Amino acid sequence: MPLDESFTGRVYPPQTSYEVSREKIREFADAIGDANPAYRDPEAARAAGHPDVIAPPTFITIVNLAAINAIVTDPELGLDYSRMVHGDQQFTYSRPVRVGDRLLLTTHIDKIMTRAGNDFINLRAEIADGDGEHIATTRAQLVVRGEDA
């Protein structure tokens, strides 16, 4: 069953916030094997021009994935999760995520289309801190393989 194209243009406001801590940044940096001292040491981060420890660029995947999953599991959308693959992911930053940020995501369905029997859904998340300052924009394209694929 094709995706419901009427979902194009829907906006999902923040449902929760995510508090960024030194420990979460360290755990993420360890998990991806990145030894950059700016991800662990406040002095190293300040020497690099940041007010405190910063997170690796892909750290926001933690909160972005939860927002994407809330959309794709909506039964009205008609997405068969077992047939979904991740087609593309982009991150555009206004500034790095840093210790103390309270991340808020507003997620958008920018486009739904069908090509060669496969459905494509383009999602965008605008990520801001608790004061409303823009931190990053993420874009993801998900592909739902057709029945014959």
PDB file of C-alpha atoms in Angstrom:
ATOM      1  CA  MET A   1       0.000   0.000   0.000  1.00  0.00           C
ATOM      2  CA  PRO A   2       1.513   3.373  -0.956  1.00  0.00           C
ATOM      3  CA  LEU A   3       2.229   6.016   1.656  1.00  0.00           C
ATOM      4  CA  ASP A   4      -0.494   8.566   2.298  1.00  0.00           C
ATOM      5  CA  GLU A   5       0.771  11.602   0.374  1.00  0.00           C
ATOM      6  CA  SER A   6      -1.587  13.878   2.324  1.00  0.00           C
ATOM      7  CA  PHE A   7       0.999  13.675   5.138  1.00  0.00           C
ATOM      8  CA  THR A   8       3.261  15.974   3.075  1.00  0.00           C
ATOM      9  CA  GLY A   9       3.565  19.272   4.915  1.00  0.00           C
ATOM     10  CA  ARG A  10       2.733  17.910   8.344  1.00  0.00           C
ATOM     11  CA  VAL A  11       4.664  19.391  11.230  1.00  0.00           C
ATOM     12  CA  TYR A  12       5.311  17.582  14.490  1.00  0.00           C
ATOM     13  CA  PRO A  13       6.161  19.969  17.340  1.00  0.00           C
ATOM     14  CA  PRO A  14       8.538  18.961  20.131  1.00  0.00           C
ATOM     15  CA  GLN A  15       7.045  16.324  22.420  1.00  0.00           C
ATOM     16  CA  THR A  16       9.926  16.233  24.886  1.00  0.00           C
ATOM     17  CA  SER A  17      13.330  17.800  25.338  1.00  0.00           C
ATOM     18  CA  TYR A  18      16.722  16.139  25.622  1.00  0.00           C
ATOM     19  CA  GLU A  19      19.207  17.402  28.206  1.00  0.00           C
ATOM     20  CA  VAL A  20      22.794  17.201  26.957  1.00  0.00           C
ATOM     21  CA  SER A  21      25.318  16.178  29.603  1.00  0.00           C
ATOM     22  CA  ARG A  22      29.064  15.599  29.624  1.00  0.00           C
ATOM     23  CA  GLU A  23      28.466  11.924  30.343  1.00  0.00           C
ATOM     24  CA  LYS A  24      26.134  11.444  27.361  1.00  0.00           C
ATOM     25  CA  ILE A  25      28.624  13.200  25.058  1.00  0.00           C
ATOM     26  CA  ARG A  26      31.501  11.083  26.406  1.00  0.00           C
ATOM     27  CA  GLU A  27      29.493   7.868  26.001  1.00  0.00           C
ATOM     28  CA  PHE A  28      28.609   8.774  22.415  1.00  0.00           C
ATOM     29  CA  ALA A  29      32.198   9.743  21.540  1.00  0.00           C
ATOM     30  CA  ASP A  30      33.411   6.455  23.035  1.00  0.00           C
ATOM     31  CA  ALA A  31      30.782   4.497  21.090  1.00  0.00           C
ATOM     32  CA  ILE A  32      31.911   5.980  17.766  1.00  0.00           C
ATOM     33  CA  GLY A  33      35.599   5.764  18.678  1.00  0.00           C
ATOM     34  CA  ASP A  34      36.309   9.501  18.447  1.00  0.00           C
ATOM     35  CA  ALA A  35      39.045  10.620  20.842  1.00  0.00           C
ATOM     36  CA  ASN A  36      38.690  14.381  20.144  1.00  0.00           C
ATOM     37  CA  PRO A  37      39.464  16.044  23.515  1.00  0.00           C
ATOM     38  CA  ALA A  38      36.802  18.732  22.891  1.00  0.00           C
ATOM     39  CA  TYR A  39      34.241  15.956  23.457  1.00  0.00           C
ATOM     40  CA  ARG A  40      35.553  15.237  26.966  1.00  0.00           C
ATOM     41  CA  ASP A  41      37.707  18.038  28.383  1.00  0.00           C
ATOM     42  CA  PRO A  42      36.235  21.514  29.086  1.00  0.00           C
ATOM     43  CA  GLU A  43      39.699  23.109  28.837  1.00  0.00           C
ATOM     44  CA  ALA A  44      40.327  21.548  25.422  1.00  0.00           C
ATOM     45  CA  ALA A  45      36.893  22.696  24.282  1.00  0.00           C
ATOM     46  CA  ARG A  46      37.571  26.265  25.485  1.00  0.00           C
ATOM     47  CA  ALA A  47      40.974  26.243  23.756  1.00  0.00           C
ATOM     48  CA  ALA A  48      39.106  25.369  20.547  1.00  0.00           C
ATOM     49  CA  GLY A  49      36.789  28.363  21.040  1.00  0.00           C
ATOM     50  CA  HIS A  50      33.784  26.681  22.665  1.00  0.00           C
ATOM     51  CA  PRO A  51      32.254  27.619  26.031  1.00  0.00           C
ATOM     52  CA  ASP A  52      32.245  23.990  27.197  1.00  0.00           C
ATOM     53  CA  VAL A  53      32.462  20.405  25.960  1.00  0.00           C
ATOM     54  CA  ILE A  54      30.821  19.911  22.570  1.00  0.00           C
ATOM     55  CA  ALA A  55      29.231  16.843  21.020  1.00  0.00           C
ATOM     56  CA  PRO A  56      30.346  15.002  17.874  1.00  0.00           C
ATOM     57  CA  PRO A  57      28.341  16.100  14.810  1.00  0.00           C
ATOM     58  CA  THR A  58      26.280  12.908  14.645  1.00  0.00           C
ATOM     59  CA  PHE A  59      25.259  13.113  18.331  1.00  0.00           C
ATOM     60  CA  ILE A  60      21.871  14.556  17.394  1.00  0.00           C
ATOM     61  CA  THR A  61      21.022  11.203  15.817  1.00  0.00           C
ATOM     62  CA  ILE A  62      20.006  10.178  19.352  1.00  0.00           C
ATOM     63  CA  VAL A  63      17.063  12.582  19.408  1.00  0.00           C
ATOM     64  CA  ASN A  64      16.456  12.671  15.670  1.00  0.00           C
ATOM     65  CA  LEU A  65      15.897   8.914  15.441  1.00  0.00           C
ATOM     66  CA  ALA A  66      13.194   9.035  18.107  1.00  0.00           C
ATOM     67  CA  ALA A  67      11.371  11.790  16.198  1.00  0.00           C
ATOM     68  CA  ILE A  68      11.606   9.873  12.915  1.00  0.00           C
ATOM     69  CA  ASN A  69      10.323   6.702  14.556  1.00  0.00           C
ATOM     70  CA  ALA A  70       7.300   8.552  15.956  1.00  0.00           C
ATOM     71  CA  ILE A  71       6.339   9.523  12.396  1.00  0.00           C
ATOM     72  CA  VAL A  72       7.057   6.280  10.561  1.00  0.00           C
ATOM     73  CA  THR A  73       5.175   4.176  13.119  1.00  0.00           C
ATOM     74  CA  ASP A  74       1.980   6.236  12.691  1.00  0.00           C
ATOM     75  CA  PRO A  75      -0.461   3.627  11.315  1.00  0.00           C
ATOM     76  CA  GLU A  76      -2.332   6.268   9.277  1.00  0.00           C
ATOM     77  CA  LEU A  77       0.817   6.976   7.223  1.00  0.00           C
ATOM     78  CA  GLY A  78       0.777   3.393   5.949  1.00  0.00           C
ATOM     79  CA  LEU A  79       4.524   2.751   6.161  1.00  0.00           C
ATOM     80  CA  ASP A  80       5.615  -0.889   6.336  1.00  0.00           C
ATOM     81  CA  TYR A  81       8.625  -0.564   8.640  1.00  0.00           C
ATOM     82  CA  SER A  82       9.894  -4.007   7.648  1.00  0.00           C
ATOM     83  CA  ARG A  83      10.388  -2.737   4.067  1.00  0.00           C
ATOM     84  CA  MET A  84      12.022   0.586   5.009  1.00  0.00           C
ATOM     85  CA  VAL A  85      15.661   1.447   4.369  1.00  0.00           C
ATOM     86  CA  HIS A  86      17.521   4.645   5.150  1.00  0.00           C
ATOM     87  CA  GLY A  87      18.310   6.378   1.855  1.00  0.00           C
ATOM     88  CA  ASP A  88      20.118   9.560   2.902  1.00  0.00           C
ATOM     89  CA  GLN A  89      20.989  11.685   5.941  1.00  0.00           C
ATOM     90  CA  GLN A  90      22.302  15.256   6.159  1.00  0.00           C
ATOM     91  CA  PHE A  91      23.204  17.547   9.061  1.00  0.00           C
ATOM     92  CA  THR A  92      23.558  21.327   8.757  1.00  0.00           C
ATOM     93  CA  TYR A  93      24.746  23.146  11.875  1.00  0.00           C
ATOM     94  CA  SER A  94      24.404  26.723  13.095  1.00  0.00           C
ATOM     95  CA  ARG A  95      26.599  25.793  16.058  1.00  0.00           C
ATOM     96  CA  PRO A  96      27.787  22.626  17.809  1.00  0.00           C
ATOM     97  CA  VAL A  97      25.666  20.899  20.432  1.00  0.00           C
ATOM     98  CA  ARG A  98      27.218  21.547  23.832  1.00  0.00           C
ATOM     99  CA  VAL A  99      26.885  20.525  27.455  1.00  0.00           C
ATOM    100  CA  GLY A 100      23.805  22.062  29.036  1.00  0.00           C
ATOM    101  CA  ASP A 101      21.761  22.330  25.845  1.00  0.00           C
ATOM    102  CA  ARG A 102      18.128  21.288  26.095  1.00  0.00           C
ATOM    103  CA  LEU A 103      17.387  20.025  22.585  1.00  0.00           C
ATOM    104  CA  LEU A 104      13.928  20.508  21.082  1.00  0.00           C
ATOM    105  CA  LEU A 105      13.002  19.021  17.697  1.00  0.00           C
ATOM    106  CA  THR A 106      10.305  20.181  15.332  1.00  0.00           C
ATOM    107  CA  THR A 107       9.946  17.556  12.609  1.00  0.00           C
ATOM    108  CA  HIS A 108       8.489  18.115   9.133  1.00  0.00           C
ATOM    109  CA  ILE A 109       7.382  15.794   6.366  1.00  0.00           C
ATOM    110  CA  ASP A 110       8.694  17.719   3.368  1.00  0.00           C
ATOM    111  CA  LYS A 111       7.752  15.311   0.598  1.00  0.00           C
ATOM    112  CA  ILE A 112       6.264  11.901  -0.101  1.00  0.00           C
ATOM    113  CA  MET A 113       6.584  10.430  -3.580  1.00  0.00           C
ATOM    114  CA  THR A 114       6.520   7.124  -5.419  1.00  0.00           C
ATOM    115  CA  ARG A 115       9.183   6.169  -7.971  1.00  0.00           C
ATOM    116  CA  ALA A 116       9.616   2.802  -9.689  1.00  0.00           C
ATOM    117  CA  GLY A 117       7.244   1.160  -7.227  1.00  0.00           C
ATOM    118  CA  ASN A 118       9.111   2.448  -4.152  1.00  0.00           C
ATOM    119  CA  ASP A 119       7.863   5.123  -1.753  1.00  0.00           C
ATOM    120  CA  PHE A 120      10.174   7.919  -0.654  1.00  0.00           C
ATOM    121  CA  ILE A 121       9.573  10.116   2.359  1.00  0.00           C
ATOM    122  CA  ASN A 122      11.711  13.191   3.001  1.00  0.00           C
ATOM    123  CA  LEU A 123      11.853  14.335   6.620  1.00  0.00           C
ATOM    124  CA  ARG A 124      13.415  17.444   8.130  1.00  0.00           C
ATOM    125  CA  ALA A 125      14.019  18.245  11.787  1.00  0.00           C
ATOM    126  CA  GLU A 126      14.766  21.724  13.064  1.00  0.00           C
ATOM    127  CA  ILE A 127      16.706  21.424  16.311  1.00  0.00           C
ATOM    128  CA  ALA A 128      16.820  24.325  18.749  1.00  0.00           C
ATOM    129  CA  ASP A 129      17.944  24.811  22.314  1.00  0.00           C
ATOM    130  CA  GLY A 130      15.631  25.700  25.194  1.00  0.00           C
ATOM    131  CA  ASP A 131      15.951  29.416  24.363  1.00  0.00           C
ATOM    132  CA  GLY A 132      14.855  28.828  20.768  1.00  0.00           C
ATOM    133  CA  GLU A 133      18.342  29.272  19.274  1.00  0.00           C
ATOM    134  CA  HIS A 134      18.708  27.174  16.121  1.00  0.00           C
ATOM    135  CA  ILE A 135      21.392  24.525  16.471  1.00  0.00           C
ATOM    136  CA  ALA A 136      20.964  22.260  13.467  1.00  0.00           C
ATOM    137  CA  THR A 137      18.755  21.045  10.657  1.00  0.00           C
ATOM    138  CA  THR A 138      18.689  17.378   9.783  1.00  0.00           C
ATOM    139  CA  ARG A 139      17.313  15.880   6.612  1.00  0.00           C
ATOM    140  CA  ALA A 140      16.567  12.218   6.052  1.00  0.00           C
ATOM    141  CA  GLN A 141      15.200  10.329   3.098  1.00  0.00           C
ATOM    142  CA  LEU A 142      13.605   6.995   3.838  1.00  0.00           C
ATOM    143  CA  VAL A 143      12.764   4.480   1.139  1.00  0.00           C
ATOM    144  CA  VAL A 144       9.990   1.938   1.483  1.00  0.00           C
ATOM    145  CA  ARG A 145      10.661  -0.857  -0.959  1.00  0.00           C
ATOM    146  CA  GLY A 146       7.692  -1.847  -3.086  1.00  0.00           C
ATOM    147  CA  GLU A 147       6.091  -5.259  -2.861  1.00  0.00           C
ATOM    148  CA  ASP A 148       8.021  -6.495  -5.914  1.00  0.00           C
ATOM    149  CA  ALA A 149      11.400  -5.082  -4.803  1.00  0.00           C
TER     150      ALA A 149
END
